[in-house]
Coordinates of C-alpha atoms in Angstrom, one line a residue:
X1 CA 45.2 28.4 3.1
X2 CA 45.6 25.1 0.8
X3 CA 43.0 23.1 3.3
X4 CA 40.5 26.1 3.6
X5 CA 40.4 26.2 -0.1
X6 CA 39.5 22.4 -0.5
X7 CA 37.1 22.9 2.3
X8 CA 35.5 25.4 0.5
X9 CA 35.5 23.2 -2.8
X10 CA 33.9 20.4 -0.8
X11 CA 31.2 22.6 0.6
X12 CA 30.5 23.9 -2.8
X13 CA 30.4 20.1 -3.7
X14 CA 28.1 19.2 -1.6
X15 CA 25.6 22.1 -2.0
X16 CA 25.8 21.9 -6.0
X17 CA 25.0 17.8 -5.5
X18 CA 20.9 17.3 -6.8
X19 CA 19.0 16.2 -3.5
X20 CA 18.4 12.3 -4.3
X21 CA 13.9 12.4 -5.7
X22 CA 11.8 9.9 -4.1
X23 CA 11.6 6.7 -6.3
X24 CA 8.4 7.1 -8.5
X25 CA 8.2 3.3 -8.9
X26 CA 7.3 0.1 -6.7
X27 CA 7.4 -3.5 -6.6
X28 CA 4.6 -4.9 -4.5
X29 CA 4.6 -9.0 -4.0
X30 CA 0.6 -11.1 -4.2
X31 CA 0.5 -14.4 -3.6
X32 CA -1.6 -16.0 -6.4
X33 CA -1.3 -14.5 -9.7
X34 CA -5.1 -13.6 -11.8
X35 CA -6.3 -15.6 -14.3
X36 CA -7.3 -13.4 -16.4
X37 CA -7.4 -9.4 -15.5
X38 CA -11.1 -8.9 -16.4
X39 CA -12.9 -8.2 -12.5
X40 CA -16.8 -8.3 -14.5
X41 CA -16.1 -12.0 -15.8
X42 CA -13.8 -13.4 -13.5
X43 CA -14.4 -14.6 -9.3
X44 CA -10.8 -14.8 -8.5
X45 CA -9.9 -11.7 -5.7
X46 CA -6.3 -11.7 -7.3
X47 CA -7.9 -10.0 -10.2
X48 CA -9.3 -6.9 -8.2
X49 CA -6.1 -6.8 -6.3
X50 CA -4.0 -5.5 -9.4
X51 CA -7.0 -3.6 -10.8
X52 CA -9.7 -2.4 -9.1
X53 CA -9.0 2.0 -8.6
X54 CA -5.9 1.3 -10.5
X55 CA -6.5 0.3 -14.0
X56 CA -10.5 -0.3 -13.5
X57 CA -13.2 2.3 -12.1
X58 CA -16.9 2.4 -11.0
X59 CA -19.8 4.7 -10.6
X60 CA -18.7 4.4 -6.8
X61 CA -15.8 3.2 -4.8
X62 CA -14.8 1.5 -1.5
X63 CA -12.5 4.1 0.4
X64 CA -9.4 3.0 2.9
X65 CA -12.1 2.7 5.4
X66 CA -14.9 1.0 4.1
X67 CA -17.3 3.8 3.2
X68 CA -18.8 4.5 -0.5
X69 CA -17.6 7.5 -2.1
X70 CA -17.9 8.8 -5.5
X71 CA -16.3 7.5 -8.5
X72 CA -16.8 7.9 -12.0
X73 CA -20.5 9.3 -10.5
X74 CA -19.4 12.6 -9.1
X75 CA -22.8 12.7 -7.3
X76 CA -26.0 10.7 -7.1
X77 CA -29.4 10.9 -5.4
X78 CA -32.8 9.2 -5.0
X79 CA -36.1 10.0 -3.8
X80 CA -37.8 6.5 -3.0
X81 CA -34.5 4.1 -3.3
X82 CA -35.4 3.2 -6.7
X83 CA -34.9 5.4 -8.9
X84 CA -31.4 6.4 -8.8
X85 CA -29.6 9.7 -10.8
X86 CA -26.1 9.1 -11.3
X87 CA -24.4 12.5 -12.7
X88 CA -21.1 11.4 -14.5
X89 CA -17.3 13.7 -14.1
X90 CA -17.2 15.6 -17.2
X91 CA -13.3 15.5 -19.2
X92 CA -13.2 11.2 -18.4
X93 CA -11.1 9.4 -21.2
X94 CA -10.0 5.2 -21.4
X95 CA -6.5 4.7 -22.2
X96 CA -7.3 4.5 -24.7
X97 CA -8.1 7.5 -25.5
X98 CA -12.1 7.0 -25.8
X99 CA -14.3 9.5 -24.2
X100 CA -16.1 8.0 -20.9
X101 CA -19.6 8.9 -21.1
X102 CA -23.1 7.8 -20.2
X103 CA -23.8 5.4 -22.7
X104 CA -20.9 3.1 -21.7
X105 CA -22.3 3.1 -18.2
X106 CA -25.6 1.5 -20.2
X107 CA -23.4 -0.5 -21.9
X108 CA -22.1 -1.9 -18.7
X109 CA -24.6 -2.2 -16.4
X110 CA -27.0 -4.0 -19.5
X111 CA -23.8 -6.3 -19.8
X112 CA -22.9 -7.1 -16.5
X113 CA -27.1 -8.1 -16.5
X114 CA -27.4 -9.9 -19.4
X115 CA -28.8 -13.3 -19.6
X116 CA -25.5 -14.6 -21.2
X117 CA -23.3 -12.8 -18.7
X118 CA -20.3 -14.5 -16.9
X119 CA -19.6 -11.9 -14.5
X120 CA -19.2 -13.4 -10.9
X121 CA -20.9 -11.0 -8.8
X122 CA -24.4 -11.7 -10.9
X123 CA -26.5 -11.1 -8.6
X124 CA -25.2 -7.6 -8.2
X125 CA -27.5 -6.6 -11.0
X126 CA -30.2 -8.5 -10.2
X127 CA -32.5 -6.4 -9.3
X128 CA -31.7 -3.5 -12.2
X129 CA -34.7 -3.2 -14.3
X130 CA -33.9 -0.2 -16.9
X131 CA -30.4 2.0 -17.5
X132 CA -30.8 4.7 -19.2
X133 CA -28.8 7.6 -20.6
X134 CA -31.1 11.0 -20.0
X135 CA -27.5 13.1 -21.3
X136 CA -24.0 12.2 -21.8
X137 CA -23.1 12.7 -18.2
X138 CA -26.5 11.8 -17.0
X139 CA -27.5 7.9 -16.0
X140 CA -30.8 6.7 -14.8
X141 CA -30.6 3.1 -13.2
X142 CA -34.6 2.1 -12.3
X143 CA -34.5 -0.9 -10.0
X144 CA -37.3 -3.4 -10.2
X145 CA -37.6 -2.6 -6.1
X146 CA -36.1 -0.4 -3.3
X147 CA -32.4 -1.1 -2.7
X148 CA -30.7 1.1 -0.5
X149 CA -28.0 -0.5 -0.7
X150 CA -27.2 0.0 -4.2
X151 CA -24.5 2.7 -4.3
X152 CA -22.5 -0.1 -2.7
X153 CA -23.0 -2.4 -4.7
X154 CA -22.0 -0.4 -7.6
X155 CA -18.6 0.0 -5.6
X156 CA -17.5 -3.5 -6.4
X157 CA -14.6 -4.1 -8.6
X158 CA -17.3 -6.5 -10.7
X159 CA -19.2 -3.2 -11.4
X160 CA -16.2 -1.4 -13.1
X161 CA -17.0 0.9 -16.1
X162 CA -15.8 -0.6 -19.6
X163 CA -16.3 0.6 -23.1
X164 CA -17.7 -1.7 -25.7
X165 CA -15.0 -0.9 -28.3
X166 CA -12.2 -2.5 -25.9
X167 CA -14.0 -5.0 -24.0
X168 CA -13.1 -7.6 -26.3
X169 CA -9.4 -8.0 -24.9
X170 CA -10.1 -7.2 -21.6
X171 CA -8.5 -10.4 -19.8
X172 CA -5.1 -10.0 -20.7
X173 CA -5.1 -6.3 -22.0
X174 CA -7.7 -4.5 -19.7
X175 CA -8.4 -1.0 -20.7
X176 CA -9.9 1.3 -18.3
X177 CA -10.7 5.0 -16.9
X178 CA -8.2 4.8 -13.7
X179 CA -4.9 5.8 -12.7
X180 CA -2.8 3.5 -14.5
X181 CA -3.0 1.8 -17.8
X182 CA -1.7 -2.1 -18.4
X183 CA 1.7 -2.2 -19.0
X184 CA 3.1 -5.6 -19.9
X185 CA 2.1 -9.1 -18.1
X186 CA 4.8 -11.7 -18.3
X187 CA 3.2 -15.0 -17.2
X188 CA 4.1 -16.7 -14.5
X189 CA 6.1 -13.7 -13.6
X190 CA 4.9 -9.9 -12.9
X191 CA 2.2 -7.6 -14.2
X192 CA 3.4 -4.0 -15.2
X193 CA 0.9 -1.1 -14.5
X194 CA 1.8 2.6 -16.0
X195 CA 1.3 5.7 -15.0
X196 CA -1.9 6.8 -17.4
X197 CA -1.1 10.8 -18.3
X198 CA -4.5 11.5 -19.4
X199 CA -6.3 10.8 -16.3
X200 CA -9.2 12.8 -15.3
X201 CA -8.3 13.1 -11.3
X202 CA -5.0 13.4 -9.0
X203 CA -2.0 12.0 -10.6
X204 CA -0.6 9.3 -8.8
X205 CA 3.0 9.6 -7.4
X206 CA 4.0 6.3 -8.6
X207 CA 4.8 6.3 -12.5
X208 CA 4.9 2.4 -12.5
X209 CA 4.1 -0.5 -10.5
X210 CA 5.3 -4.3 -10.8
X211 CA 2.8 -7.0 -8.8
X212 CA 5.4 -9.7 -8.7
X213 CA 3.9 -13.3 -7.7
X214 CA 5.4 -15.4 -4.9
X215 CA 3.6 -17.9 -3.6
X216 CA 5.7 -19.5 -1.4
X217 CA 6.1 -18.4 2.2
X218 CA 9.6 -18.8 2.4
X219 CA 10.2 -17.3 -1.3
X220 CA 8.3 -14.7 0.1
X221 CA 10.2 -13.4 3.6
X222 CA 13.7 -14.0 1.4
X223 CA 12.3 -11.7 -1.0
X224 CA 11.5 -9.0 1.4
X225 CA 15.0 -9.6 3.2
X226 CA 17.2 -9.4 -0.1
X227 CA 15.1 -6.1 -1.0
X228 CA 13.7 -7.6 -4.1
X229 CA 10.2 -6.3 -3.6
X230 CA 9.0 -3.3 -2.2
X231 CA 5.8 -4.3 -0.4
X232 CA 4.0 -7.3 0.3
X233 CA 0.4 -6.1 1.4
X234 CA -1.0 -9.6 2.1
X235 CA 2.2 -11.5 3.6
X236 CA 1.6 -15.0 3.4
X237 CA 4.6 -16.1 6.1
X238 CA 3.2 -14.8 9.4
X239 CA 5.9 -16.4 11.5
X240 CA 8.6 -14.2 10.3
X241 CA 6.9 -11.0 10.9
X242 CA 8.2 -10.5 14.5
X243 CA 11.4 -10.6 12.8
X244 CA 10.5 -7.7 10.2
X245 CA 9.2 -5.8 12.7
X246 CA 11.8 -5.6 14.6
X247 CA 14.6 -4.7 11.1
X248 CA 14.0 -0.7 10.8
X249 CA 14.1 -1.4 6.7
X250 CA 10.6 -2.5 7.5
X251 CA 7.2 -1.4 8.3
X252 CA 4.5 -3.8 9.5
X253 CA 1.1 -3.2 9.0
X254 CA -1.8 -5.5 10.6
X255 CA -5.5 -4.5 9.9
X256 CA -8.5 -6.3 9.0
X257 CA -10.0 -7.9 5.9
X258 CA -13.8 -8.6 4.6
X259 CA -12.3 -12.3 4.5
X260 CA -14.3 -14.7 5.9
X261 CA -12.6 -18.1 6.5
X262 CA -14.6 -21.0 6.3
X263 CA -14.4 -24.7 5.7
X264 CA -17.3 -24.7 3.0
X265 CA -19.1 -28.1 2.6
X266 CA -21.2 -29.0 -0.3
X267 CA -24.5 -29.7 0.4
X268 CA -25.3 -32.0 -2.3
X269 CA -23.1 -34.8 -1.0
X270 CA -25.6 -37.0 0.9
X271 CA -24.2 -36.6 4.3
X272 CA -23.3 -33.1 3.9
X273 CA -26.7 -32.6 3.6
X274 CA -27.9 -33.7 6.7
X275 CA -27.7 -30.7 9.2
X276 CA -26.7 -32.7 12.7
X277 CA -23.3 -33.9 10.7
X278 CA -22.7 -30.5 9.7
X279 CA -22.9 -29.3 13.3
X280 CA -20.7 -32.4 14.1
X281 CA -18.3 -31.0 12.2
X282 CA -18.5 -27.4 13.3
X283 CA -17.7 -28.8 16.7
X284 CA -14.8 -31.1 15.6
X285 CA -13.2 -28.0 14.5
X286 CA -11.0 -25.8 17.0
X287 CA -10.6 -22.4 15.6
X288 CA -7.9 -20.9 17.7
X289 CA -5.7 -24.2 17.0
X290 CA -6.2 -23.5 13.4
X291 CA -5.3 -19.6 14.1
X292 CA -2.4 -20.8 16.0
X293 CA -1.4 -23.3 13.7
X294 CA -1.7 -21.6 10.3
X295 CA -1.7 -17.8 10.6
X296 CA 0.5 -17.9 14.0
X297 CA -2.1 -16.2 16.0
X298 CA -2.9 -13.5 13.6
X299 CA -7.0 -13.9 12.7
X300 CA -10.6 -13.1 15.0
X301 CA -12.7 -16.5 15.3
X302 CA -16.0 -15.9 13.4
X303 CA -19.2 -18.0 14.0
X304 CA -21.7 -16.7 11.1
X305 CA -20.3 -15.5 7.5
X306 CA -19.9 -11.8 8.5
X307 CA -16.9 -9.8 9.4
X308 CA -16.3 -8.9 13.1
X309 CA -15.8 -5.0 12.7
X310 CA -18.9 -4.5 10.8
X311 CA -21.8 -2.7 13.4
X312 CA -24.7 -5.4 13.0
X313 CA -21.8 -8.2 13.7
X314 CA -23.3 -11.0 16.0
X315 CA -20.9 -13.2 17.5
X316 CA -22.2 -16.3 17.4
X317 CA -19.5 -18.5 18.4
X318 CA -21.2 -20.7 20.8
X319 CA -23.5 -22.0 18.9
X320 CA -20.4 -24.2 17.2
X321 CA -17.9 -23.9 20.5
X322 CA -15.0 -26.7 20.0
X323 CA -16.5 -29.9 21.8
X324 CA -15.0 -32.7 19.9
X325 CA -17.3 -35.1 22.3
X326 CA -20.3 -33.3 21.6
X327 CA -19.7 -34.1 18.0
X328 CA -18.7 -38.0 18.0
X329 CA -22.2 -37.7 20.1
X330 CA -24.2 -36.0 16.7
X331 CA -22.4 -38.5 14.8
X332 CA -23.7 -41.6 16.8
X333 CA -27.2 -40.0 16.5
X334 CA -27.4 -40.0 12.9
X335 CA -26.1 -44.0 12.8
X336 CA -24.4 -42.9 9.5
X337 CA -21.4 -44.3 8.1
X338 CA -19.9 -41.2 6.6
X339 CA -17.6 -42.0 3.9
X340 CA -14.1 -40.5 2.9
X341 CA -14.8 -36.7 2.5
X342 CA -12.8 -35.1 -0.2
X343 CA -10.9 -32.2 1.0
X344 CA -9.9 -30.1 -1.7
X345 CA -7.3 -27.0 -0.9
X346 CA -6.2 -23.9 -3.0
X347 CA -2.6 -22.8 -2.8
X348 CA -3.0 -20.1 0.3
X349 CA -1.1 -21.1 3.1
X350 CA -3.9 -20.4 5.3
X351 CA -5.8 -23.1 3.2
X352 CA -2.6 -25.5 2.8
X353 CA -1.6 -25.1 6.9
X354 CA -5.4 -25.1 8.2
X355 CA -6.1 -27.8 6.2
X356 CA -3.9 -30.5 7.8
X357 CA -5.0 -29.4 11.0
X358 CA -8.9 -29.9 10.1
X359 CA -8.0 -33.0 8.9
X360 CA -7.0 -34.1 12.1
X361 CA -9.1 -32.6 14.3
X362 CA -12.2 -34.5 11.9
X363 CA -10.4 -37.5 12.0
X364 CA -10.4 -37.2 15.7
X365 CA -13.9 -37.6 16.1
X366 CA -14.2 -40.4 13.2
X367 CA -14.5 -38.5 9.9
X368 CA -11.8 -39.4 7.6
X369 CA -10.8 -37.0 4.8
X370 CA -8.7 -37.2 1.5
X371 CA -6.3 -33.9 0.7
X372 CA -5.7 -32.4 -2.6
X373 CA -3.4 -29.8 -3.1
X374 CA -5.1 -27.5 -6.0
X375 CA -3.6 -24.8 -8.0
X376 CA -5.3 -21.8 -7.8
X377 CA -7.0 -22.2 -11.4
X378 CA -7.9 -25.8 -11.1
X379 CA -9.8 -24.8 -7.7
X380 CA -11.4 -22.0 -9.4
X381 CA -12.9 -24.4 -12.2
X382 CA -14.0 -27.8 -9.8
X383 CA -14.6 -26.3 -7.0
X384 CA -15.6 -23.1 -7.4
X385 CA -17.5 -23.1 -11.1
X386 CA -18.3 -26.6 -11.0
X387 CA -19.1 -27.5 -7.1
X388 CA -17.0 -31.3 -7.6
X389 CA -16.2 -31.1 -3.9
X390 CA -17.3 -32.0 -0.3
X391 CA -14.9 -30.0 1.6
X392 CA -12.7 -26.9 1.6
X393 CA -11.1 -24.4 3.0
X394 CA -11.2 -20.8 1.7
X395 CA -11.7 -17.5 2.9
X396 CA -14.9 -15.0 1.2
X397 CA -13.2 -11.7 0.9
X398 CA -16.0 -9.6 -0.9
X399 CA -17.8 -7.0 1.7
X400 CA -21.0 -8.0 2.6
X401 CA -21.5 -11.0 1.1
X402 CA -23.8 -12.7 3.1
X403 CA -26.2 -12.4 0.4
X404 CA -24.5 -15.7 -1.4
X405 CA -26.4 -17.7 0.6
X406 CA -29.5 -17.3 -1.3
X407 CA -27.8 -18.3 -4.2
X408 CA -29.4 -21.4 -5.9
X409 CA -26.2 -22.1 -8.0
X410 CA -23.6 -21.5 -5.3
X411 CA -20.9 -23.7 -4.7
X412 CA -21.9 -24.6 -1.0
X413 CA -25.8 -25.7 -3.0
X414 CA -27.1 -24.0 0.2
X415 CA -30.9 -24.2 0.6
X416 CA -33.2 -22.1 3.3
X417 CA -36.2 -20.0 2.3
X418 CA -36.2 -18.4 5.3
X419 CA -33.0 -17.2 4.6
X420 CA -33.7 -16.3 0.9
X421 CA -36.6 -14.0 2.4
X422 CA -34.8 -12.8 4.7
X423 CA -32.4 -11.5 1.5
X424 CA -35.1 -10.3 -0.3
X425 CA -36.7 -8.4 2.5
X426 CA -33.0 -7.3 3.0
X427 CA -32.8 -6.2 -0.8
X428 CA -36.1 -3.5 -0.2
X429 CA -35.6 -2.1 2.7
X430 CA -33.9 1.5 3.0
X431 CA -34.3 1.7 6.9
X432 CA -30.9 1.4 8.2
X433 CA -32.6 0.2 11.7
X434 CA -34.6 -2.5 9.7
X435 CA -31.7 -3.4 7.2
X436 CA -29.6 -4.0 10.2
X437 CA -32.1 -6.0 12.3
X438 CA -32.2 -8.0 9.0
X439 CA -28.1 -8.6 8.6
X440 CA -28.5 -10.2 12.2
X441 CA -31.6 -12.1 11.5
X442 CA -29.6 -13.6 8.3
X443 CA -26.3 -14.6 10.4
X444 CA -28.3 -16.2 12.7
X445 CA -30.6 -18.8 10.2
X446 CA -26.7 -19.8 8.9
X447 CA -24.9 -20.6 11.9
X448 CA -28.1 -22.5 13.2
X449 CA -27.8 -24.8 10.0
X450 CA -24.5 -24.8 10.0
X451 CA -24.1 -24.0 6.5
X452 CA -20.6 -24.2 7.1
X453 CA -18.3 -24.4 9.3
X454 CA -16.7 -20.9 9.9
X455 CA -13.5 -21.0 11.1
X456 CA -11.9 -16.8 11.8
X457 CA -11.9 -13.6 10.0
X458 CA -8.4 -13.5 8.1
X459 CA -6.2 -10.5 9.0
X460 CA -4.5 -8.3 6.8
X461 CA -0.7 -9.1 7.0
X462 CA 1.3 -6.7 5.0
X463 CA 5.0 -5.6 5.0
X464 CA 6.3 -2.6 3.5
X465 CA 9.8 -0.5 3.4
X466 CA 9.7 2.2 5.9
X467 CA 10.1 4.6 3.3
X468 CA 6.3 3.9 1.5
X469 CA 3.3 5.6 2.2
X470 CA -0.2 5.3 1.9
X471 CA -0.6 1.9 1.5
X472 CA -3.9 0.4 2.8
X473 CA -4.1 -1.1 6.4
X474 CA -7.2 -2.4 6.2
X475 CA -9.2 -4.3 3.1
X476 CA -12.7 -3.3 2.8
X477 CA -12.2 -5.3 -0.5
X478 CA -9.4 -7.0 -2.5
X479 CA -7.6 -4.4 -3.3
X480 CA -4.0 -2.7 -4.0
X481 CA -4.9 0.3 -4.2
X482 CA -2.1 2.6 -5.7
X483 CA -3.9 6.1 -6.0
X484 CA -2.3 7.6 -2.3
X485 CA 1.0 5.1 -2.0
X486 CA 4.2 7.1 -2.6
X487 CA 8.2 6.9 -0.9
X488 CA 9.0 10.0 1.7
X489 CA 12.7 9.9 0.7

């Protein structure tokens, strides 16, 4: 009788016992940590990756899978592709607590395109002639020509919504419409992001989320291993990932990226400019050593500066095939004595690995280059802001951003007007069969010049708990998106 009776008490025990909730918060790991968390005034993808349908929100979005859906626009339409009708969600507040309405998308379109603006996706705007408020939840954007592309554009994290009363602290305390508001950032360290109560759509399932920054492969798979961080969506130590896989703690996850990976030459050194030494040294380069070598295996070789999975890809490859003989040959053409080529590298380890290895493979053929190792802001200000470079190694992940080949104040100081017609045609036309016909037309003029050398299309890496959901595979852009991710236990 005694041991039925405690029996009984343990069943009672056990059924009285709360069932353990899900955990409502995550730690995800990023490798470089923003410099500032403003995505209209800043060019580093870092930023976007902690902000962009989290904090930040646009008239559009990106979706998991690449396509344009509605944002802070719930619908939009347009007769001619110039004209464009944006009809804004009614009940949208900032964190603030600041009603979102139609003049604060005037406010920051007309910013975004003002002559004094810093924003690093300019050109986005370009071609935006009037904004204009027809009601509080009506927008009218008149473009200066046909862009059927614009929607899209508007999807990019440098097209966010902001509101004039806030903008003033928006690098290091960002205040927008999304999902979660800024928590704390602790420098060197970990960014906070909160759930935001008063948001205007589905509630997250997350009530907070730390980006930790670890940029150091190693650091990296011991963090995983100790269960210090949740998720790493972009793991930077490939050759432990056979390991993870195979720990049931772990999920791996291997998709695809808009990152283009290219060693980027600047055309305004004197023998950079020349095309035949260019093409010397897109043949010096072996992109499956460099795939092997740096990402262990994971990456798609790329020949032009567009990603593999996109319909109008072309795979121009052969036109810069590994043939180290063919380019001591283009070198003894020219006659010129090529000096010491700077090679300048941010902190990626796809950069700091595939770097060495280009260094070799140049110095193979008789091209002799000097590394140095660049934090990620001193990179951003010489190389990127200031061109004071001849060589790099970095990898483009905005969609569709072929387009920055036409521009005059690029980094690369890139210079074809057939290729900046072929831009502008691309900019008016609304025929998908032409506007495709036109992406291929473009990838060709830049592998034939070898603009650069393009080295593979950078896969998307990323290890999670088993328990986490809805974290993004793929990256149609940089981002961590947070809206869809919760635990199943």
């Amino acid at each position: 009788m005694l041991a039925k009776l405690m029996q009984t008490a343990a069943l009672a025990a056990i059924l009285a016992t709360p069932a353990l909730a899900a955990p409502d918060s995550i730690t995800l790991a990023m490798v470089l940590e923003p410099p500032n968390l403003d995505p209209t005034g800043g060019a580093a993808a870092a930023i976007d990756e902690v902000v962009y349908a989290n904090v930040f929100e646009g008239l559009t979005r990106i979706a998991p899978d690449g396509s344009v859906k509605p944002g802070l626009a719930e619908s939009w339409d347009s007769a001619d592709g110039q004209t464009y009708t944006f009809r804004l969600r009614p009940g949208v507040t900032f964190h603030d607590g600041a009603a979102f309405d139609a003049q604060d998308v005037v406010f920051s379109l007309d910013r975004a395109r003002a002559p004094d603006s810093t924003n690093a996706q300019k050109t986005l705007f370009e071609g935006i002639e009037t904004v204009e408020a027809l009601d509080p939840l009506t927008v009218r954007v008149t473009l200066k020509a046909p862009d059927g592309g614009f929607p899209f554009k508007m999807a990019w994290g440098d097209a966010v919504m902001v509101d004039e009363a806030s903008v003033a602290g928006i690098a290091t305390r960002p205040v927008g419409t999304g999902p979660f508001r800024f928590g704390e950032w602790r420098q060197g360290d970990h960014i906070r992001l909160d759930a935001f109560e008063g948001y205007w759509g589905e509630k997250p399932a997350l009530k907070a989320a730390t980006f930790r920054f670890i940029a150091d492969p190693s650091a990296a798979f011991a963090a995983m291993m100790a269960g210090d961080i949740d998720a790493f969506p972009i793991y930077p130590a490939p050759e432990t990932l056979a390991q993870l896989q195979a720990d049931p703690r772990f999920k791996v996850l291997v998709g695809t990226t808009e990152g283009e990976t290219i060693l980027a030459m600047n055309h305004k050194h004197p023998a950079l400019a020349q095309a035949k030494i260019r093409e010397a040294i897109a043949h010096a380069v072996n992109r499956q050593e460099i795939i092997d070598g740096a990402m262990f295996g994971y990456g798609t070789p790329i020949g032009t500066h567009f990603a593999p999975h996109h319909p109008d890809y072309v795979d121009l490859t052969a036109k810069s095939q590994y043939d180290p003989e063919l380019a001591k040959t283009l070198l003894a053409e020219t006659g010129a004595q090529i000096p010491t080529l700077r090679l300048a590298l941010p902190p990626t380890p796809y950069a700091r690995r595939g770097g060495e290895i280009v260094a070799a493979e140049l110095r193979a053929v008789g091209i002799q280059t000097q590394i140095t190792n660049m934090e990620w802001a001193q990179w951003l200000e010489q190389v990127f802001k200031n061109a004071d470079y001849d060589l790099t190694i970095i990898s483009h992940v905005e969609p569709m951003d072929i387009g920055i080949y036409a521009r005059k104040d690029y980094y690369f100081n890139y210079q074809n007007p057939a290729f900046d017609e072929t831009m502008a045609r691309l900019d008016a036309a609304t025929d998908p069969a032409e506007r495709s016909a036109l992406l291929k037309q473009a990838q060709e003029i830049i592998a034939g010049d070898h603009a650069n050398a393009f080295l593979f299309q950078l896969a998307k890496t990323g290890v999670a708990k088993a328990e986490i959901e809805g974290l993004w595979e793929n990256a149609p852009m940089p981002a961590n998106d947070l809206t869809q991710v919760h635990w199943t236990q």
